[in-house]
Short mmCIF file of C-alpha atoms and ligand atoms in Angstrom, two decimals:
data_model
loop_
_atom_site.label_atom_id
_atom_site.label_comp_id
_atom_site.label_asym_id
_atom_site.label_seq_id
_atom_site.Cartn_x
_atom_site.Cartn_y
_atom_site.Cartn_z
CA MET A 1 -10.71 -44.88 26.52
CA THR A 2 -8.23 -43.70 29.16
CA LYS A 3 -9.99 -41.55 31.74
CA TYR A 4 -8.08 -38.30 32.16
CA SER A 5 -7.22 -37.86 35.84
CA ILE A 6 -4.31 -37.16 38.16
CA PHE A 7 -3.64 -40.93 38.19
CA SER A 8 -3.43 -41.28 34.38
CA LEU A 9 -1.18 -38.20 34.35
CA VAL A 10 1.19 -39.77 36.88
CA ARG A 11 1.09 -43.17 35.12
CA ASN A 12 1.97 -41.57 31.78
CA ALA A 13 4.66 -39.41 33.35
CA LEU A 14 6.46 -42.65 34.28
CA SER A 15 6.76 -43.49 30.56
CA TYR A 16 7.74 -39.92 29.61
CA HIS A 17 4.28 -39.22 28.16
CA GLU A 18 5.05 -41.41 25.16
CA ASN A 19 2.14 -43.83 25.58
CA TRP A 20 -0.94 -41.63 25.70
CA GLN A 21 -3.77 -43.20 23.75
CA LYS A 22 -4.87 -41.26 20.66
CA ALA A 23 -7.84 -39.05 21.50
CA TRP A 24 -9.84 -40.45 18.57
CA ARG A 25 -9.37 -43.00 15.79
CA SER A 26 -9.17 -42.19 12.06
CA PRO A 27 -11.32 -44.96 10.55
CA ASP A 28 -12.16 -45.49 6.90
CA PRO A 29 -15.78 -44.65 6.18
CA LYS A 30 -18.25 -47.56 6.37
CA PRO A 31 -20.62 -48.11 3.40
CA GLU A 32 -23.62 -46.88 5.44
CA TYR A 33 -24.53 -45.19 8.72
CA ASP A 34 -27.77 -44.54 10.58
CA VAL A 35 -26.85 -40.85 10.72
CA VAL A 36 -24.19 -38.89 8.83
CA ILE A 37 -23.31 -35.48 10.23
CA VAL A 38 -21.66 -33.17 7.70
CA GLY A 39 -19.29 -30.70 9.39
CA GLY A 40 -16.82 -31.41 12.18
CA GLY A 41 -17.14 -28.14 14.05
CA GLY A 42 -18.43 -27.89 17.60
CA HIS A 43 -22.10 -28.08 16.59
CA GLY A 44 -21.65 -31.16 14.38
CA LEU A 45 -19.58 -32.98 16.99
CA ALA A 46 -22.01 -32.05 19.78
CA THR A 47 -24.86 -33.41 17.67
CA ALA A 48 -23.03 -36.73 17.22
CA TYR A 49 -22.24 -36.82 20.94
CA TYR A 50 -25.86 -36.42 22.03
CA LEU A 51 -27.07 -38.86 19.34
CA ALA A 52 -24.78 -41.49 20.82
CA LYS A 53 -25.12 -40.57 24.48
CA GLU A 54 -28.80 -39.74 24.86
CA CYS A 55 -30.53 -41.17 21.80
CA GLY A 56 -28.71 -44.52 21.67
CA ILE A 57 -27.66 -44.02 18.01
CA THR A 58 -23.98 -44.87 17.75
CA ASN A 59 -23.77 -45.90 14.09
CA VAL A 60 -22.90 -42.29 13.26
CA ALA A 61 -20.19 -40.63 11.14
CA VAL A 62 -19.02 -37.04 11.34
CA ILE A 63 -17.63 -36.03 7.94
CA GLU A 64 -15.27 -33.05 7.93
CA LYS A 65 -13.63 -31.64 4.82
CA GLY A 66 -10.64 -30.23 6.70
CA TRP A 67 -9.64 -30.79 10.31
CA LEU A 68 -11.85 -30.80 13.41
CA GLY A 69 -12.61 -27.30 14.63
CA GLY A 70 -10.84 -25.70 11.64
CA GLY A 71 -13.95 -23.68 10.81
CA ASN A 72 -15.53 -21.06 13.02
CA THR A 73 -15.22 -23.27 16.09
CA GLY A 74 -11.47 -22.68 16.13
CA ARG A 75 -11.67 -19.06 14.95
CA ASN A 76 -14.08 -17.41 17.34
CA THR A 77 -13.60 -15.18 20.36
CA THR A 78 -15.27 -17.75 22.66
CA ILE A 79 -17.87 -15.54 24.33
CA VAL A 80 -20.64 -17.50 26.06
CA ARG A 81 -23.85 -15.85 27.31
CA SER A 82 -27.61 -16.21 27.15
CA ASN A 83 -28.83 -12.61 27.49
CA TYR A 84 -31.04 -12.60 24.38
CA LEU A 85 -34.33 -10.71 24.05
CA TRP A 86 -36.99 -13.14 22.86
CA ASP A 87 -38.39 -16.11 24.80
CA GLU A 88 -37.42 -18.56 22.04
CA SER A 89 -33.79 -17.39 22.07
CA ALA A 90 -33.61 -17.26 25.86
CA ALA A 91 -34.76 -20.89 26.02
CA LEU A 92 -32.17 -22.00 23.45
CA TYR A 93 -29.15 -20.06 24.69
CA ASP A 94 -29.79 -20.67 28.38
CA HIS A 95 -30.27 -24.38 27.72
CA SER A 96 -26.79 -24.14 26.30
CA VAL A 97 -25.26 -22.21 29.20
CA LYS A 98 -26.59 -24.87 31.58
CA LEU A 99 -24.87 -27.59 29.50
CA TRP A 100 -21.63 -25.55 29.47
CA GLU A 101 -21.68 -25.56 33.27
CA THR A 102 -21.13 -29.34 33.44
CA MET A 103 -19.41 -29.90 30.09
CA SER A 104 -15.85 -30.49 31.36
CA GLN A 105 -17.10 -33.15 33.79
CA ASP A 106 -19.46 -34.73 31.23
CA LEU A 107 -16.73 -35.01 28.59
CA ASN A 108 -13.86 -35.71 31.03
CA TYR A 109 -12.06 -32.94 29.14
CA ASN A 110 -11.22 -29.51 30.45
CA VAL A 111 -12.91 -27.00 28.14
CA MET A 112 -11.80 -24.19 30.49
CA PHE A 113 -15.29 -22.75 30.82
CA SER A 114 -14.87 -19.59 32.84
CA GLN A 115 -17.98 -17.77 34.07
CA ARG A 116 -16.15 -14.51 34.61
CA GLY A 117 -19.13 -12.27 33.80
CA LEU A 118 -20.00 -10.33 30.69
CA LEU A 119 -20.77 -6.63 30.32
CA HIS A 120 -22.72 -4.97 27.53
CA LEU A 121 -21.83 -1.28 27.66
CA ALA A 122 -24.37 1.42 26.80
CA HIS A 123 -22.92 4.55 25.16
CA ASN A 124 -26.03 6.51 24.18
CA VAL A 125 -29.75 6.84 24.87
CA HIS A 126 -30.62 4.17 22.32
CA ASP A 127 -28.22 1.70 23.97
CA MET A 128 -29.74 2.49 27.39
CA GLN A 129 -33.23 1.80 26.04
CA GLU A 130 -32.06 -1.40 24.37
CA ILE A 131 -30.35 -2.84 27.47
CA GLY A 132 -33.34 -1.72 29.56
CA ARG A 133 -35.81 -3.61 27.41
CA ARG A 134 -33.59 -6.65 26.98
CA GLY A 135 -32.53 -6.73 30.64
CA HIS A 136 -36.13 -6.87 31.83
CA ALA A 137 -37.08 -9.50 29.25
CA ILE A 138 -34.10 -11.65 30.29
CA TYR A 139 -35.05 -11.28 33.95
CA LEU A 140 -38.63 -12.39 33.20
CA ASN A 141 -37.18 -15.49 31.54
CA GLY A 142 -35.36 -16.35 34.76
CA ILE A 143 -31.91 -15.56 33.37
CA ASP A 144 -29.50 -13.51 35.48
CA SER A 145 -28.98 -9.91 34.44
CA GLU A 146 -28.07 -6.76 36.34
CA PHE A 147 -28.00 -3.09 35.39
CA LEU A 148 -24.81 -1.29 36.36
CA SER A 149 -24.13 2.42 36.75
CA PRO A 150 -20.97 3.89 35.19
CA ASN A 151 -19.27 3.80 38.60
CA GLN A 152 -20.10 0.11 39.02
CA VAL A 153 -18.60 -0.52 35.58
CA LYS A 154 -15.46 1.30 36.74
CA GLU A 155 -15.23 -1.01 39.77
CA LEU A 156 -15.15 -4.03 37.44
CA VAL A 157 -12.84 -2.44 34.83
CA PRO A 158 -10.85 0.21 36.73
CA PHE A 159 -8.92 1.48 33.70
CA ILE A 160 -11.94 2.10 31.46
CA ASN A 161 -12.27 5.66 30.18
CA LEU A 162 -15.89 6.56 31.04
CA GLU A 163 -15.77 10.10 29.66
CA CYS A 164 -14.33 9.54 26.20
CA ARG A 165 -15.75 9.96 22.73
CA TYR A 166 -17.97 6.98 23.62
CA PRO A 167 -19.18 7.88 27.13
CA VAL A 168 -20.29 4.92 29.25
CA MET A 169 -23.83 5.60 30.49
CA GLY A 170 -24.48 2.18 32.04
CA ALA A 171 -24.17 -1.53 31.35
CA LEU A 172 -25.95 -4.86 31.44
CA LEU A 173 -24.08 -7.59 33.32
CA GLN A 174 -24.61 -11.33 33.00
CA ARG A 175 -22.49 -12.93 35.71
CA ARG A 176 -22.99 -16.47 34.32
CA GLY A 177 -21.53 -15.36 30.98
CA GLY A 178 -17.87 -15.85 30.16
CA THR A 179 -15.50 -17.72 27.87
CA ALA A 180 -14.29 -21.25 27.08
CA ARG A 181 -11.35 -22.81 25.24
CA HIS A 182 -12.69 -23.16 21.68
CA ASP A 183 -10.68 -26.02 20.23
CA ALA A 184 -10.90 -28.01 23.47
CA VAL A 185 -14.65 -28.09 22.85
CA ALA A 186 -14.15 -29.76 19.45
CA TRP A 187 -11.50 -32.14 20.79
CA GLY A 188 -13.49 -33.01 23.93
CA TYR A 189 -16.62 -33.86 21.96
CA ALA A 190 -14.60 -35.79 19.35
CA ARG A 191 -12.90 -37.91 21.99
CA ALA A 192 -16.17 -38.65 23.78
CA CYS A 193 -17.91 -39.47 20.46
CA ASP A 194 -15.13 -41.82 19.43
CA ALA A 195 -15.34 -43.65 22.74
CA MET A 196 -19.01 -44.37 22.02
CA GLY A 197 -18.26 -45.76 18.53
CA VAL A 198 -18.87 -42.68 16.37
CA ASP A 199 -16.58 -42.55 13.30
CA ILE A 200 -14.82 -39.22 12.84
CA ILE A 201 -13.67 -38.84 9.26
CA GLN A 202 -11.47 -35.84 8.52
CA ASN A 203 -10.14 -34.66 5.14
CA CYS A 204 -13.33 -35.89 3.48
CA GLU A 205 -15.43 -33.33 1.61
CA VAL A 206 -19.12 -33.82 0.95
CA THR A 207 -19.64 -32.93 -2.71
CA GLY A 208 -23.30 -33.86 -3.21
CA PHE A 209 -26.35 -35.71 -1.94
CA GLU A 210 -27.96 -38.79 -3.41
CA ILE A 211 -31.68 -38.10 -3.30
CA ASP A 212 -34.25 -40.64 -4.44
CA GLN A 213 -37.94 -39.63 -4.72
CA GLY A 214 -37.43 -36.73 -2.36
CA THR A 215 -35.57 -38.71 0.33
CA VAL A 216 -31.84 -38.49 1.02
CA LYS A 217 -30.08 -41.84 0.65
CA ALA A 218 -26.38 -41.01 0.78
CA VAL A 219 -23.73 -38.33 0.67
CA GLU A 220 -21.24 -38.18 -2.19
CA THR A 221 -17.78 -37.44 -0.82
CA SER A 222 -14.18 -37.08 -1.93
CA ARG A 223 -13.75 -40.59 -0.47
CA GLY A 224 -16.75 -42.07 -2.29
CA ARG A 225 -20.43 -42.64 -1.58
CA ILE A 226 -21.48 -43.02 2.05
CA GLY A 227 -25.01 -44.29 2.61
CA ALA A 228 -27.11 -42.68 5.33
CA LYS A 229 -30.60 -43.18 6.72
CA LYS A 230 -30.53 -39.57 7.94
CA VAL A 231 -28.18 -36.65 7.29
CA GLY A 232 -27.59 -33.59 9.48
CA VAL A 233 -25.76 -30.69 7.82
CA VAL A 234 -23.86 -28.41 10.20
CA THR A 235 -21.49 -26.50 7.93
CA ALA A 236 -21.84 -22.88 9.13
CA GLY A 237 -20.59 -20.49 6.40
CA HIS A 238 -20.99 -23.14 3.68
CA SER A 239 -24.59 -24.05 4.49
CA SER A 240 -26.11 -22.28 1.50
CA VAL A 241 -23.63 -24.13 -0.74
CA MET A 242 -24.78 -27.43 0.80
CA ALA A 243 -28.45 -26.48 0.37
CA GLU A 244 -27.85 -25.77 -3.29
CA MET A 245 -26.35 -29.25 -3.66
CA ALA A 246 -29.59 -30.64 -2.20
CA GLY A 247 -31.70 -28.58 -4.59
CA PHE A 248 -33.19 -25.83 -2.42
CA ARG A 249 -32.22 -22.36 -1.21
CA MET A 250 -31.28 -21.50 2.36
CA PRO A 251 -32.02 -17.89 3.41
CA LEU A 252 -28.44 -17.08 4.40
CA GLU A 253 -25.68 -14.70 3.43
CA SER A 254 -22.05 -15.51 4.26
CA PHE A 255 -19.89 -12.68 5.62
CA PRO A 256 -16.32 -12.75 6.89
CA LEU A 257 -15.89 -11.91 10.57
CA GLN A 258 -12.45 -11.10 11.94
CA ALA A 259 -10.73 -11.26 15.31
CA PHE A 260 -7.33 -10.40 16.78
CA VAL A 261 -5.15 -11.37 19.70
CA SER A 262 -2.46 -9.26 21.31
CA GLU A 263 0.86 -10.26 22.74
CA PRO A 264 0.38 -11.96 26.15
CA LEU A 265 -0.03 -9.60 29.13
CA LYS A 266 -0.22 -10.17 32.86
CA PRO A 267 -3.83 -10.56 34.09
CA VAL A 268 -5.47 -7.18 33.55
CA ILE A 269 -9.15 -7.67 32.70
CA ASP A 270 -11.21 -10.42 34.31
CA VAL A 271 -14.60 -9.84 32.68
CA VAL A 272 -15.72 -9.85 29.05
CA VAL A 273 -16.70 -6.38 27.83
CA MET A 274 -18.90 -5.93 24.75
CA SER A 275 -19.88 -2.67 23.22
CA ASN A 276 -22.62 -2.65 20.59
CA ALA A 277 -22.39 0.96 19.47
CA ILE A 278 -18.66 1.03 18.86
CA HIS A 279 -18.30 -2.44 17.38
CA ALA A 280 -15.59 -3.79 19.67
CA TYR A 281 -15.40 -6.38 22.39
CA ILE A 282 -12.55 -7.58 24.51
CA SER A 283 -11.54 -10.28 26.98
CA GLN A 284 -8.28 -11.83 28.16
CA SER A 285 -7.41 -15.44 27.46
CA ASP A 286 -5.81 -17.74 30.00
CA LYS A 287 -2.54 -17.31 28.09
CA GLY A 288 -2.73 -13.57 28.71
CA GLU A 289 -3.59 -12.44 25.20
CA LEU A 290 -6.24 -9.78 24.74
CA VAL A 291 -8.91 -11.34 22.51
CA ILE A 292 -10.57 -8.63 20.46
CA GLY A 293 -13.41 -8.77 17.96
CA GLY A 294 -15.57 -6.34 16.07
CA SER A 295 -18.28 -6.24 13.45
CA GLY A 296 -18.57 -8.40 10.36
CA ASP A 297 -17.09 -7.26 7.07
CA PRO A 298 -19.68 -5.28 5.10
CA TYR A 299 -19.58 -7.55 2.03
CA VAL A 300 -20.38 -11.20 1.35
CA SER A 301 -17.38 -13.43 0.80
CA TYR A 302 -15.94 -16.85 1.54
CA SER A 303 -12.59 -15.39 2.57
CA GLN A 304 -11.10 -16.45 5.91
CA ARG A 305 -8.49 -13.69 6.01
CA GLY A 306 -8.05 -10.51 8.03
CA SER A 307 -7.85 -7.04 6.54
CA PHE A 308 -6.26 -3.72 7.55
CA ASP A 309 -9.44 -1.64 7.54
CA GLN A 310 -10.95 -3.87 10.23
CA ILE A 311 -7.87 -3.49 12.43
CA GLU A 312 -8.31 0.26 12.25
CA HIS A 313 -12.08 0.07 12.73
CA VAL A 314 -11.76 -2.01 15.89
CA ALA A 315 -8.46 -0.79 17.37
CA GLY A 316 -9.51 2.89 17.35
CA PRO A 317 -12.48 2.51 19.72
CA VAL A 318 -10.59 -0.01 21.89
CA VAL A 319 -7.80 2.51 22.48
CA GLU A 320 -10.35 5.27 23.12
CA LEU A 321 -12.14 3.19 25.77
CA TYR A 322 -9.03 1.56 27.24
CA PRO A 323 -6.07 3.95 26.76
CA ILE A 324 -3.76 1.59 28.70
CA PHE A 325 -3.81 -0.76 25.71
CA SER A 326 -2.58 1.89 23.27
CA ARG A 327 0.96 0.43 23.10
CA VAL A 328 0.01 -3.25 23.16
CA ARG A 329 1.18 -5.08 20.04
CA MET A 330 -1.21 -7.25 18.07
CA MET A 331 0.08 -10.76 17.45
CA ARG A 332 -2.41 -12.45 15.12
CA GLN A 333 -5.47 -11.57 13.05
CA TRP A 334 -7.75 -13.96 11.14
CA GLY A 335 -11.25 -14.36 9.74
CA GLY A 336 -14.07 -16.91 9.66
CA ILE A 337 -17.11 -17.22 7.39
CA THR A 338 -20.32 -16.50 9.27
CA ASP A 339 -23.73 -17.61 7.99
CA VAL A 340 -26.12 -14.76 8.72
CA THR A 341 -29.95 -14.82 8.57
CA VAL A 342 -32.15 -11.81 8.14
CA ASP A 343 -33.42 -11.98 11.76
CA ARG A 344 -29.98 -12.87 13.19
CA SER A 345 -31.35 -16.10 14.69
CA PRO A 346 -30.22 -19.62 13.75
CA ILE A 347 -32.00 -22.15 11.55
CA ILE A 348 -32.54 -25.63 13.03
CA THR A 349 -34.82 -27.37 10.64
CA LYS A 350 -36.22 -30.16 8.55
CA THR A 351 -35.83 -29.41 4.84
CA PRO A 352 -37.81 -30.07 1.66
CA VAL A 353 -35.76 -33.30 1.36
CA GLU A 354 -36.98 -36.11 3.63
CA ASN A 355 -34.48 -37.15 6.35
CA LEU A 356 -32.16 -34.23 5.54
CA TYR A 357 -31.80 -31.74 8.40
CA PHE A 358 -29.91 -28.44 8.57
CA ASN A 359 -28.48 -26.59 11.57
CA CYS A 360 -26.99 -23.25 10.50
CA GLY A 361 -27.43 -19.48 10.52
CA TRP A 362 -25.57 -19.01 13.80
CA GLY A 363 -23.76 -16.11 12.24
CA THR A 364 -21.43 -14.32 14.59
CA GLY A 365 -22.76 -15.93 17.77
CA GLY A 366 -22.99 -19.70 17.62
CA PHE A 367 -20.06 -20.78 19.76
CA LYS A 368 -22.02 -20.04 22.93
CA ALA A 369 -24.80 -22.31 21.66
CA THR A 370 -22.60 -25.31 20.80
CA PRO A 371 -23.86 -27.80 23.42
CA GLY A 372 -27.50 -26.66 23.34
CA SER A 373 -27.62 -26.65 19.56
CA GLY A 374 -26.11 -30.15 19.36
CA HIS A 375 -28.46 -31.40 22.05
CA VAL A 376 -31.73 -30.22 20.48
CA PHE A 377 -30.56 -31.10 16.95
CA ALA A 378 -29.65 -34.66 17.99
CA HIS A 379 -33.06 -35.21 19.57
CA SER A 380 -34.79 -33.76 16.51
CA ILE A 381 -32.90 -36.06 14.14
CA ALA A 382 -33.41 -39.12 16.35
CA LYS A 383 -37.18 -38.62 16.69
CA SER A 384 -37.75 -37.19 13.17
CA GLU A 385 -39.58 -34.40 14.97
CA MET A 386 -38.18 -31.03 15.98
CA HIS A 387 -37.34 -30.65 19.68
CA ASP A 388 -39.59 -28.09 21.43
CA ILE A 389 -36.70 -25.64 21.88
CA ALA A 390 -35.64 -26.01 18.22
CA ALA A 391 -39.11 -25.84 16.66
CA PRO A 392 -39.40 -22.00 16.47
CA PHE A 393 -36.09 -21.88 14.56
CA SER A 394 -37.42 -23.79 11.56
CA MET A 395 -36.78 -22.36 8.08
CA ASP A 396 -40.59 -22.05 7.70
CA ARG A 397 -40.41 -18.83 9.68
CA PHE A 398 -39.14 -17.05 6.59
CA TYR A 399 -42.42 -17.96 4.85
CA THR A 400 -44.77 -17.44 7.80
CA GLY A 401 -43.10 -14.22 8.96
CA ALA A 402 -42.72 -15.48 12.56
CA LEU A 403 -39.18 -14.11 12.72
CA ILE A 404 -37.13 -14.01 15.93
CA ASP A 405 -35.43 -10.65 15.58
CA GLU A 406 -32.27 -10.65 17.68
CA ALA A 407 -30.36 -7.96 15.79
CA ALA A 408 -29.80 -6.00 19.00
CA ALA A 409 -28.85 -8.91 21.26
CA ALA A 410 -26.65 -10.37 18.55
CA ALA A 411 -24.89 -7.13 19.27
CA VAL A 412 -21.67 -5.85 17.86
CA ALA A 413 -21.69 -7.64 14.58
CA HIS A 414 -24.83 -6.12 13.18
C1 LIG B 1 -14.00 -14.17 14.26
C2 LIG B 1 -15.20 -14.84 14.87
C3 LIG B 1 -15.55 -14.54 16.17
C4 LIG B 1 -16.67 -15.16 16.73
N1 LIG B 1 -16.92 -14.92 18.07
C5 LIG B 1 -17.93 -15.60 18.67
C6 LIG B 1 -18.12 -15.46 20.08
O1 LIG B 1 -17.38 -14.74 20.76
N2 LIG B 1 -19.15 -16.13 20.65
C7 LIG B 1 -19.98 -16.92 19.92
O2 LIG B 1 -20.92 -17.47 20.50
N3 LIG B 1 -19.78 -17.12 18.59
C8 LIG B 1 -18.78 -16.49 17.95
N4 LIG B 1 -18.56 -16.67 16.61
C9 LIG B 1 -19.45 -17.57 15.84
C10 LIG B 1 -19.10 -19.03 16.07
O3 LIG B 1 -17.73 -19.22 15.86
C11 LIG B 1 -19.89 -19.94 15.13
O4 LIG B 1 -21.26 -19.59 15.12
C12 LIG B 1 -19.77 -21.39 15.58
O5 LIG B 1 -18.45 -21.73 15.91
C13 LIG B 1 -20.28 -22.29 14.47
O6 LIG B 1 -19.93 -23.62 14.79
P1 LIG B 1 -20.20 -24.76 13.74
O7 LIG B 1 -19.78 -26.03 14.35
O8 LIG B 1 -21.62 -24.63 13.26
O9 LIG B 1 -19.33 -24.31 12.48
P2 LIG B 1 -17.80 -24.58 12.10
O10 LIG B 1 -16.92 -24.67 13.29
O11 LIG B 1 -17.45 -23.57 11.05
O12 LIG B 1 -17.87 -26.02 11.48
C14 LIG B 1 -18.41 -26.28 10.21
C15 LIG B 1 -17.51 -27.30 9.57
O13 LIG B 1 -18.11 -27.75 8.35
C16 LIG B 1 -17.04 -28.10 7.49
N5 LIG B 1 -17.55 -28.18 6.12
C17 LIG B 1 -17.99 -27.17 5.34
N6 LIG B 1 -18.35 -27.65 4.13
C18 LIG B 1 -18.13 -28.99 4.17
C19 LIG B 1 -18.30 -30.04 3.22
N7 LIG B 1 -18.74 -29.81 1.99
N8 LIG B 1 -17.98 -31.30 3.60
C20 LIG B 1 -17.52 -31.57 4.86
N9 LIG B 1 -17.33 -30.61 5.78
C21 LIG B 1 -17.64 -29.35 5.44
C22 LIG B 1 -16.04 -26.97 7.70
O14 LIG B 1 -14.74 -27.33 7.28
C23 LIG B 1 -16.14 -26.73 9.20
O15 LIG B 1 -15.14 -27.39 9.94
C24 LIG B 1 -17.46 -16.06 15.99
C25 LIG B 1 -17.11 -16.36 14.66
C26 LIG B 1 -15.98 -15.76 14.10
C27 LIG B 1 -15.61 -16.09 12.70
#
């Protein structure tokens, strides 16, 4: 694999950039693999990467029904943070933030991770109590968090309207939070996986599982049967569909979640601002677009489209808080299918079928967890035993009642 560097850039410039090596191959599926990963989003690709890199398992295929990153990985608003309430979540999300910090170097691919800081605004007494409780819990877990007064918020976002219909009473700041380039994450992992011998098979839909005496033996696909000693399913909004194919139920509901980008502007806002009470959050991409998201749609659906009521629901509060954006034109709007659990925490788990593992339930907030999720899932699959960080997120918690309730930290969407 060509190492990306200033030297390879210059070398390829001499041949008018016509000889760059393909970032990954498109092989035909082999009859059998040690591990088949279903789903070529960030989490699936990260799992394959860590299987190959850290667990020495390179006879791996990633099977994707569409194109890499075409699911939620390429549709999200790219916010990365680890300011979650419970110890289990703090361990998982901060493990991830630490991996983000070296990801571009590890993958030799610029994922444009930008730790520009992330604010959670508080607009009422309840919000103040929530950020107070969460801020202290985060601090006790050794994760950076600071309380800001309204004036300190104004220093970071000078044009914010503190005295509007949604008065700003304070904020929680995580300076290590920020954003990354979403599809670069999928492409960077795919390229690194391919270099280690992992087969990436796009346009191949998994349509069923071959299960013999309670053990998975193969996946049935639109390109035929592919044998597998172990299977990891990482299909986000379609996870309950996959579970049904395997003969059990996954405690998930799938909701559309929408986002928007504006026309490109000159640099105007250099932090990410989230606002739980008013269901709107905003950041600015490196291209200059305002990236804006809100809450999930209030009905279950497999639609990946935008809708007018959500534009109104999100744009109203944004204009109220940031009047300078009132004449900015919106350029694109889209939706993704989020897989939501009752406690708003993910499921990383063994299943009733031997050697079949699921990683899902990330809902509206899994992009930030991409490297950490892939890392702990890979180790769990390789050792046939859940990684310590993943263990509390087993699907058993819905029987035992040991839920990890992150409805508040999961923030705007719920
Ligand atoms: C609008 C929006 C905004 C969001 N904003 C944020 C944010 O700011 N921060 C954050 O942390 N998270 C955010 N999220 C959530 C985040 O995008 C997801 O949790 C995360 O990207 C999930 O990654 P994944 O790899 O598990 O899923 P995906 O990227 O969806 O990948 C799953 C893949 O499985 C494939 N697949 C499905 N069924 C099959 C099958 N039968 N056979 C083969 N392949 C199959 C799909 O085609 C898809 O490519 C947002 C989500 C949306 C929709």
